[in-house]
Amino acid sequence: MGSYHYVNFASVTAIGIIFPVLGLIALGIRIYGRVKYTRSLDIDDVLIVPAAILMVAAGVGMVIAAQMGFVGGHAPYRTFEELMFGKPERQLMLEKLEYAYWIGHVLVIGFTKLTFLFFSRRIFRGRGAQTKFDYVNWLMIGVVTVWMVAYVFLEIFMCGLNFWAAWDTVYALRTYCMDTFALLTSCAITNWVIDLAIFAIPLVMINSLQMTARRKVQASLVFALGLFTVIAGLLRMIIVCQVVENGLMSPTITLLGTTFETTDNEGTISLILFWTYVEIGVGFLVVCLVACGRVFDEASAPVLRKLKSMVSAATSVASRASSRSSLFSENSKDEKDDHRISVSTKVEVVSKDEEKGMPAVPEWLQASRRGTLDLD
């Protein structure tokens, strides 16, 4: 059995709940903003609906599979022959989930990409004559559409018309179907390359817009949220590439630093399903949040004003305190100087007064000093 790691029944259940909840909240904010500020729907507002349905359905499937114990766990030790020709109930249920999941994951990722592309088009498209962005944007829309249709077709007919082989023994899967891991690998690689192109285009376009540097930075940060989707897609791509590279001949297989037994197909598939759903959930959140800028600006405006007022008040208090301290210091210095002058004056006056009031030396003392004192 593979070593215990972060992909388990609890974590699979958690992402199956968290992403649908956060996704629906983000979708609600997106719809609220569109209704309040534009009162109209565009193509991206329509495409986000099937993406949301499929995202929630995949999350529900992950939760059910984890609670039933065939996603997030590990297969018991089996010999290579038992792996190839055995038909345990948990394996058959996992294979049926996989068949539906891989078809659905292409659709939800495809609709998410198209939503982002049409949203970008609404923001950056030129008015009147066609611009470079128009051509590039339409090209990417065409690429994503072809990609989605092609891989949905391949996933459905990966076993030709022998659909039963997709959820039978591993031997049947390898005999009647194409190399499913090679299919997943090509899908993951092309998906990641397309993601890089899709999220790089807006960042390039922002530089050509007539806006302040501050607004450009803000817009770039919003679209840079797509980096999280790119990272999740990269991790999934690395996993499936490692599976293809290792094959089934070695006794163990290492995926993202975690070692599994080669016969532990449940652990391997659970890891791939986990990161695939993370990519789906993060991608959906990104396409919703990038369209919620005005809502967040309006919601954060009172908070920012309050913070600015507090900072201004604190600065004013500090400035007044500093002024008072400086004034007190100057007054103290003046008082000390006045005191010194007063004391000096008093001493001088007293000395003069004492000098004036000093009694004369008696004659007998003066005569005594001269030696002329007459004692008679």
Short mmCIF file of C-alpha atoms in Angstrom, two decimals:
data_model
loop_
_atom_site.label_atom_id
_atom_site.label_comp_id
_atom_site.label_asym_id
_atom_site.label_seq_id
_atom_site.Cartn_x
_atom_site.Cartn_y
_atom_site.Cartn_z
CA MET A 1 0.00 0.00 0.00
CA GLY A 2 1.26 3.49 -0.83
CA SER A 3 2.36 5.74 1.96
CA TYR A 4 -0.26 7.87 3.68
CA HIS A 5 -0.43 11.37 2.24
CA TYR A 6 -2.70 14.37 1.81
CA VAL A 7 -5.05 12.70 -0.69
CA ASN A 8 -7.41 10.71 1.51
CA PHE A 9 -11.14 10.31 2.11
CA ALA A 10 -11.31 13.51 4.18
CA SER A 11 -9.41 15.74 1.72
CA VAL A 12 -11.33 14.42 -1.29
CA THR A 13 -14.60 15.06 0.52
CA ALA A 14 -13.41 18.53 1.52
CA ILE A 15 -12.57 19.73 -1.99
CA GLY A 16 -15.79 18.17 -3.27
CA ILE A 17 -17.71 20.45 -0.91
CA ILE A 18 -15.54 23.58 -0.71
CA PHE A 19 -15.15 24.27 -4.43
CA PRO A 20 -18.86 23.95 -5.31
CA VAL A 21 -19.82 26.20 -2.38
CA LEU A 22 -17.20 28.85 -3.20
CA GLY A 23 -17.94 28.51 -6.91
CA LEU A 24 -21.66 29.11 -6.48
CA ILE A 25 -20.99 32.11 -4.22
CA ALA A 26 -18.62 33.57 -6.82
CA LEU A 27 -21.17 32.88 -9.57
CA GLY A 28 -23.85 34.66 -7.53
CA ILE A 29 -21.60 37.73 -7.14
CA ARG A 30 -20.85 37.65 -10.86
CA ILE A 31 -24.54 37.53 -11.78
CA TYR A 32 -25.35 40.28 -9.25
CA GLY A 33 -22.75 42.55 -10.82
CA ARG A 34 -23.99 41.91 -14.36
CA VAL A 35 -27.61 42.58 -13.43
CA LYS A 36 -26.84 45.71 -11.40
CA TYR A 37 -24.37 47.41 -13.72
CA THR A 38 -25.27 46.28 -17.23
CA ARG A 39 -28.74 44.66 -17.09
CA SER A 40 -27.75 42.53 -20.07
CA LEU A 41 -26.22 39.13 -20.73
CA ASP A 42 -23.31 38.32 -22.99
CA ILE A 43 -21.97 35.03 -24.37
CA ASP A 44 -19.67 34.51 -21.39
CA ASP A 45 -22.67 34.76 -19.04
CA VAL A 46 -24.30 31.88 -20.91
CA LEU A 47 -21.21 29.68 -21.12
CA ILE A 48 -20.58 29.93 -17.38
CA VAL A 49 -23.85 28.08 -16.66
CA PRO A 50 -22.89 24.62 -18.05
CA ALA A 51 -19.45 25.08 -16.51
CA ALA A 52 -21.09 25.64 -13.11
CA ILE A 53 -23.39 22.63 -13.47
CA LEU A 54 -20.54 20.32 -14.44
CA MET A 55 -18.27 21.69 -11.70
CA VAL A 56 -20.89 21.01 -9.03
CA ALA A 57 -21.67 17.56 -10.50
CA ALA A 58 -17.98 16.62 -10.40
CA GLY A 59 -17.77 17.77 -6.78
CA VAL A 60 -20.79 15.70 -5.82
CA GLY A 61 -19.22 12.71 -7.56
CA MET A 62 -15.98 13.20 -5.61
CA VAL A 63 -17.83 13.32 -2.28
CA ILE A 64 -19.90 10.22 -3.04
CA ALA A 65 -16.85 8.30 -4.25
CA ALA A 66 -14.88 9.23 -1.12
CA GLN A 67 -17.72 8.24 1.18
CA MET A 68 -18.12 4.93 -0.63
CA GLY A 69 -14.40 4.32 -0.16
CA PHE A 70 -13.02 3.98 -3.67
CA VAL A 71 -11.50 7.46 -4.14
CA GLY A 72 -9.01 8.70 -1.58
CA GLY A 73 -7.96 5.28 -0.37
CA HIS A 74 -5.55 2.56 -1.46
CA ALA A 75 -6.07 -0.81 -3.08
CA PRO A 76 -4.99 -3.86 -1.07
CA TYR A 77 -1.85 -5.62 -2.19
CA ARG A 78 -2.34 -7.71 -5.33
CA THR A 79 -0.09 -9.62 -7.64
CA PHE A 80 0.37 -8.39 -11.18
CA GLU A 81 -1.97 -11.14 -12.44
CA GLU A 82 -4.65 -10.13 -9.94
CA LEU A 83 -4.29 -6.51 -11.07
CA MET A 84 -4.68 -7.39 -14.75
CA PHE A 85 -7.49 -9.95 -14.53
CA GLY A 86 -9.21 -9.28 -11.22
CA LYS A 87 -12.62 -7.59 -11.06
CA PRO A 88 -13.11 -6.37 -7.49
CA GLU A 89 -16.25 -4.32 -6.94
CA ARG A 90 -14.38 -1.18 -5.86
CA GLN A 91 -12.26 -1.24 -9.02
CA LEU A 92 -15.32 -1.50 -11.26
CA MET A 93 -17.01 1.42 -9.47
CA LEU A 94 -13.84 3.50 -9.78
CA GLU A 95 -13.59 2.78 -13.51
CA LYS A 96 -17.22 3.79 -14.09
CA LEU A 97 -16.61 7.04 -12.20
CA GLU A 98 -13.46 7.64 -14.25
CA TYR A 99 -15.25 7.15 -17.56
CA ALA A 100 -17.86 9.80 -16.75
CA TYR A 101 -15.37 12.04 -14.95
CA TRP A 102 -12.88 12.32 -17.83
CA ILE A 103 -15.63 13.21 -20.28
CA GLY A 104 -17.04 15.80 -17.88
CA HIS A 105 -13.66 17.27 -17.02
CA VAL A 106 -12.98 18.11 -20.68
CA LEU A 107 -16.37 19.81 -20.96
CA VAL A 108 -16.11 21.86 -17.77
CA ILE A 109 -12.54 22.96 -18.52
CA GLY A 110 -13.52 23.80 -22.11
CA PHE A 111 -16.56 25.88 -21.09
CA THR A 112 -14.45 27.64 -18.44
CA LYS A 113 -11.81 28.58 -21.02
CA LEU A 114 -14.44 29.83 -23.47
CA THR A 115 -16.07 31.89 -20.72
CA PHE A 116 -12.76 33.58 -19.99
CA LEU A 117 -12.03 34.20 -23.69
CA PHE A 118 -15.41 35.81 -24.37
CA PHE A 119 -15.10 37.87 -21.19
CA SER A 120 -11.68 39.09 -22.36
CA ARG A 121 -13.23 39.90 -25.73
CA ARG A 122 -15.87 42.02 -24.06
CA ILE A 123 -13.11 43.99 -22.28
CA PHE A 124 -10.45 44.36 -24.98
CA ARG A 125 -12.15 44.06 -28.36
CA GLY A 126 -11.70 46.98 -30.72
CA ARG A 127 -14.48 49.15 -32.02
CA GLY A 128 -14.78 49.38 -35.75
CA ALA A 129 -11.76 47.89 -37.51
CA GLN A 130 -10.45 44.49 -36.47
CA THR A 131 -7.46 44.59 -34.14
CA LYS A 132 -4.69 42.10 -33.46
CA PHE A 133 -6.48 41.12 -30.29
CA ASP A 134 -9.64 40.28 -32.26
CA TYR A 135 -7.73 37.87 -34.49
CA VAL A 136 -5.82 36.25 -31.63
CA ASN A 137 -8.94 36.00 -29.49
CA TRP A 138 -10.99 34.34 -32.23
CA LEU A 139 -8.09 32.00 -32.95
CA MET A 140 -7.98 30.88 -29.30
CA ILE A 141 -11.77 30.45 -29.23
CA GLY A 142 -11.47 28.17 -32.25
CA VAL A 143 -8.57 26.23 -30.72
CA VAL A 144 -10.42 25.66 -27.43
CA THR A 145 -13.60 24.58 -29.23
CA VAL A 146 -11.73 22.07 -31.39
CA TRP A 147 -9.77 20.86 -28.35
CA MET A 148 -12.95 20.32 -26.34
CA VAL A 149 -14.86 18.51 -29.09
CA ALA A 150 -11.87 16.33 -30.00
CA TYR A 151 -11.12 15.14 -26.48
CA VAL A 152 -14.76 14.57 -25.59
CA PHE A 153 -15.02 12.37 -28.69
CA LEU A 154 -11.79 10.52 -27.77
CA GLU A 155 -12.91 9.98 -24.18
CA ILE A 156 -16.31 8.64 -25.23
CA PHE A 157 -14.94 6.32 -27.89
CA MET A 158 -11.59 5.44 -26.32
CA CYS A 159 -12.66 1.77 -26.49
CA GLY A 160 -14.39 2.11 -29.84
CA LEU A 161 -17.85 0.63 -29.51
CA ASN A 162 -16.72 -1.72 -26.73
CA PHE A 163 -17.89 0.66 -24.03
CA TRP A 164 -18.02 -2.14 -21.43
CA ALA A 165 -14.21 -2.50 -21.61
CA ALA A 166 -13.79 0.90 -19.95
CA TRP A 167 -15.10 -0.51 -16.66
CA ASP A 168 -14.03 -4.15 -16.89
CA THR A 169 -10.65 -5.70 -16.09
CA VAL A 170 -7.38 -3.87 -16.62
CA TYR A 171 -6.60 -6.48 -19.27
CA ALA A 172 -9.79 -5.63 -21.18
CA LEU A 173 -9.00 -1.93 -20.86
CA ARG A 174 -5.54 -2.47 -22.35
CA THR A 175 -6.77 -4.86 -25.04
CA TYR A 176 -9.85 -3.09 -26.41
CA CYS A 177 -9.05 0.55 -25.61
CA MET A 178 -6.40 3.05 -26.55
CA ASP A 179 -3.69 3.87 -24.02
CA THR A 180 -5.81 5.82 -21.54
CA PHE A 181 -2.85 7.33 -19.68
CA ALA A 182 -1.32 8.51 -22.95
CA LEU A 183 -4.69 10.09 -23.75
CA LEU A 184 -4.77 11.80 -20.36
CA THR A 185 -1.19 12.97 -20.80
CA SER A 186 -1.81 14.56 -24.21
CA CYS A 187 -4.98 16.17 -22.86
CA ALA A 188 -3.15 17.58 -19.82
CA ILE A 189 -0.22 18.93 -21.85
CA THR A 190 -2.35 20.64 -24.51
CA ASN A 191 -4.67 21.96 -21.80
CA TRP A 192 -1.75 23.53 -19.94
CA VAL A 193 -0.26 25.12 -23.07
CA ILE A 194 -3.65 26.62 -23.96
CA ASP A 195 -3.98 27.98 -20.42
CA LEU A 196 -0.63 29.73 -20.73
CA ALA A 197 -1.72 31.41 -23.96
CA ILE A 198 -5.17 32.37 -22.66
CA PHE A 199 -3.95 34.05 -19.50
CA ALA A 200 -0.93 35.71 -21.14
CA ILE A 201 -3.01 37.56 -23.76
CA PRO A 202 -4.85 39.91 -21.33
CA LEU A 203 -1.62 40.74 -19.51
CA VAL A 204 -0.08 41.81 -22.82
CA MET A 205 -3.17 43.78 -23.84
CA ILE A 206 -3.29 45.77 -20.61
CA ASN A 207 -0.04 47.52 -21.54
CA SER A 208 -1.69 48.93 -24.66
CA LEU A 209 -4.63 50.46 -22.78
CA GLN A 210 -4.75 54.17 -21.99
CA MET A 211 -4.88 54.11 -18.21
CA THR A 212 -2.71 55.09 -15.29
CA ALA A 213 0.09 52.83 -14.12
CA ARG A 214 -1.86 52.13 -10.94
CA ARG A 215 -4.92 50.95 -12.86
CA LYS A 216 -2.72 48.81 -15.11
CA VAL A 217 -1.22 47.11 -12.07
CA GLN A 218 -4.68 46.51 -10.59
CA ALA A 219 -5.99 45.03 -13.85
CA SER A 220 -2.88 42.87 -14.22
CA LEU A 221 -3.32 41.49 -10.71
CA VAL A 222 -6.93 40.57 -11.47
CA PHE A 223 -6.05 38.64 -14.62
CA ALA A 224 -2.98 37.18 -12.92
CA LEU A 225 -5.38 35.11 -10.81
CA GLY A 226 -5.27 32.74 -13.76
CA LEU A 227 -1.78 31.80 -12.62
CA PHE A 228 -3.37 29.56 -9.97
CA THR A 229 -5.18 27.62 -12.69
CA VAL A 230 -1.95 27.29 -14.65
CA ILE A 231 -0.15 25.93 -11.57
CA ALA A 232 -2.91 23.39 -10.83
CA GLY A 233 -2.86 22.25 -14.46
CA LEU A 234 0.91 21.93 -14.33
CA LEU A 235 0.76 19.67 -11.26
CA ARG A 236 -1.81 17.43 -12.92
CA MET A 237 0.29 17.28 -16.08
CA ILE A 238 3.37 16.27 -14.07
CA ILE A 239 1.46 13.43 -12.39
CA VAL A 240 0.13 11.83 -15.58
CA CYS A 241 3.52 12.23 -17.26
CA GLN A 242 5.14 10.43 -14.34
CA VAL A 243 2.61 7.59 -14.62
CA VAL A 244 3.36 7.13 -18.31
CA GLU A 245 7.10 7.34 -17.68
CA ASN A 246 7.10 4.72 -14.91
CA GLY A 247 4.62 2.26 -16.44
CA LEU A 248 3.49 -0.92 -14.67
CA MET A 249 6.71 -2.88 -14.76
CA SER A 250 8.45 -1.40 -11.71
CA PRO A 251 7.21 -2.45 -8.23
CA THR A 252 6.63 1.15 -7.10
CA ILE A 253 5.75 4.47 -8.70
CA THR A 254 6.54 7.96 -7.38
CA LEU A 255 4.08 10.78 -8.11
CA LEU A 256 4.78 14.31 -6.85
CA GLY A 257 7.11 12.91 -4.22
CA THR A 258 4.64 10.27 -2.98
CA THR A 259 5.48 6.60 -3.55
CA PHE A 260 2.77 4.07 -4.42
CA GLU A 261 2.89 0.41 -5.19
CA THR A 262 2.31 -0.12 -8.90
CA THR A 263 -0.71 -2.31 -8.15
CA ASP A 264 -2.27 0.48 -6.05
CA ASN A 265 -4.42 1.82 -8.86
CA GLU A 266 -6.84 3.42 -6.39
CA GLY A 267 -4.11 5.57 -4.84
CA THR A 268 -2.74 6.60 -8.24
CA ILE A 269 -6.14 7.44 -9.73
CA SER A 270 -7.21 9.27 -6.55
CA LEU A 271 -4.18 11.56 -6.81
CA ILE A 272 -4.94 12.37 -10.46
CA LEU A 273 -8.64 12.95 -9.75
CA PHE A 274 -7.75 15.18 -6.79
CA TRP A 275 -5.55 17.57 -8.77
CA THR A 276 -7.89 17.50 -11.75
CA TYR A 277 -10.74 18.71 -9.56
CA VAL A 278 -8.51 21.35 -7.94
CA GLU A 279 -7.80 22.66 -11.44
CA ILE A 280 -11.51 22.64 -12.28
CA GLY A 281 -12.49 24.44 -9.07
CA VAL A 282 -9.73 27.06 -9.22
CA GLY A 283 -10.39 27.76 -12.90
CA PHE A 284 -14.10 28.29 -12.26
CA LEU A 285 -13.41 30.65 -9.35
CA VAL A 286 -11.00 32.67 -11.49
CA VAL A 287 -13.43 33.24 -14.38
CA CYS A 288 -16.08 34.37 -11.90
CA LEU A 289 -13.85 36.65 -9.85
CA VAL A 290 -12.26 38.48 -12.79
CA ALA A 291 -15.76 39.65 -13.75
CA CYS A 292 -16.59 40.92 -10.24
CA GLY A 293 -14.25 43.92 -10.19
CA ARG A 294 -16.96 46.61 -9.95
CA VAL A 295 -18.79 44.73 -7.21
CA PHE A 296 -15.63 44.43 -5.14
CA ASP A 297 -14.75 48.10 -5.79
CA GLU A 298 -18.16 49.21 -4.54
CA ALA A 299 -18.06 46.90 -1.52
CA SER A 300 -14.54 47.90 -0.54
CA ALA A 301 -14.99 51.67 -1.08
CA PRO A 302 -16.55 52.39 2.38
CA VAL A 303 -13.91 50.25 4.08
CA LEU A 304 -11.10 52.02 2.23
CA ARG A 305 -12.60 55.43 3.07
CA LYS A 306 -12.84 54.45 6.73
CA LEU A 307 -9.25 53.21 6.77
CA LYS A 308 -8.06 56.38 5.02
CA SER A 309 -9.98 58.49 7.57
CA MET A 310 -8.45 56.55 10.46
CA VAL A 311 -4.95 56.94 9.04
CA SER A 312 -5.53 60.65 8.46
CA ALA A 313 -6.84 61.11 12.02
CA ALA A 314 -3.91 59.20 13.49
CA THR A 315 -1.48 61.30 11.46
CA SER A 316 -3.18 64.51 12.58
CA VAL A 317 -3.07 63.49 16.25
CA ALA A 318 0.60 62.56 15.96
CA SER A 319 1.34 65.90 14.26
CA ARG A 320 -0.45 67.89 16.98
CA ALA A 321 1.31 65.94 19.70
CA SER A 322 4.65 66.64 18.04
CA SER A 323 3.83 70.37 17.78
CA ARG A 324 2.82 70.55 21.44
CA SER A 325 6.00 68.78 22.50
CA SER A 326 8.11 71.19 20.45
CA LEU A 327 6.27 74.23 21.84
CA PHE A 328 6.60 72.97 25.42
CA SER A 329 10.33 72.42 24.88
CA GLU A 330 10.78 75.98 23.57
CA ASN A 331 8.74 77.48 26.44
CA SER A 332 10.77 75.54 28.99
CA LYS A 333 13.99 76.83 27.45
CA ASP A 334 12.73 80.43 27.50
CA GLU A 335 11.63 80.09 31.13
CA LYS A 336 15.06 78.76 32.11
CA ASP A 337 16.77 81.66 30.34
CA ASP A 338 14.44 84.18 32.04
CA HIS A 339 15.14 82.56 35.39
CA ARG A 340 18.89 82.84 34.86
CA ILE A 341 18.57 86.54 33.92
CA SER A 342 16.31 87.20 36.90
CA VAL A 343 18.64 85.49 39.36
CA SER A 344 21.67 87.32 37.93
CA THR A 345 19.87 90.65 38.13
CA LYS A 346 18.76 90.01 41.67
CA VAL A 347 22.26 89.10 42.75
CA GLU A 348 23.65 92.20 41.10
CA VAL A 349 21.01 94.44 42.64
CA VAL A 350 21.43 92.90 46.06
CA SER A 351 25.20 93.36 45.86
CA LYS A 352 24.83 97.00 44.96
CA ASP A 353 22.26 97.57 47.65
CA GLU A 354 24.42 95.92 50.26
CA GLU A 355 27.35 98.01 49.09
CA LYS A 356 25.29 101.18 49.50
CA GLY A 357 23.97 100.26 52.92
CA MET A 358 27.29 99.07 54.38
CA PRO A 359 28.23 101.11 57.53
CA ALA A 360 31.39 103.28 57.51
CA VAL A 361 34.56 102.04 59.29
CA PRO A 362 34.76 103.51 62.81
CA GLU A 363 37.37 106.20 63.36
CA TRP A 364 39.00 104.31 66.24
CA LEU A 365 39.51 101.34 63.90
CA GLN A 366 40.99 103.56 61.18
CA ALA A 367 43.28 105.26 63.73
CA SER A 368 44.30 101.87 65.08
CA ARG A 369 45.23 100.79 61.59
CA ARG A 370 47.29 104.04 61.12
CA GLY A 371 48.93 103.66 64.55
CA THR A 372 47.71 107.08 65.75
CA LEU A 373 45.20 105.84 68.27
CA ASP A 374 45.38 108.13 71.37
CA LEU A 375 44.54 106.11 74.45
CA ASP A 376 44.50 109.16 76.70
#
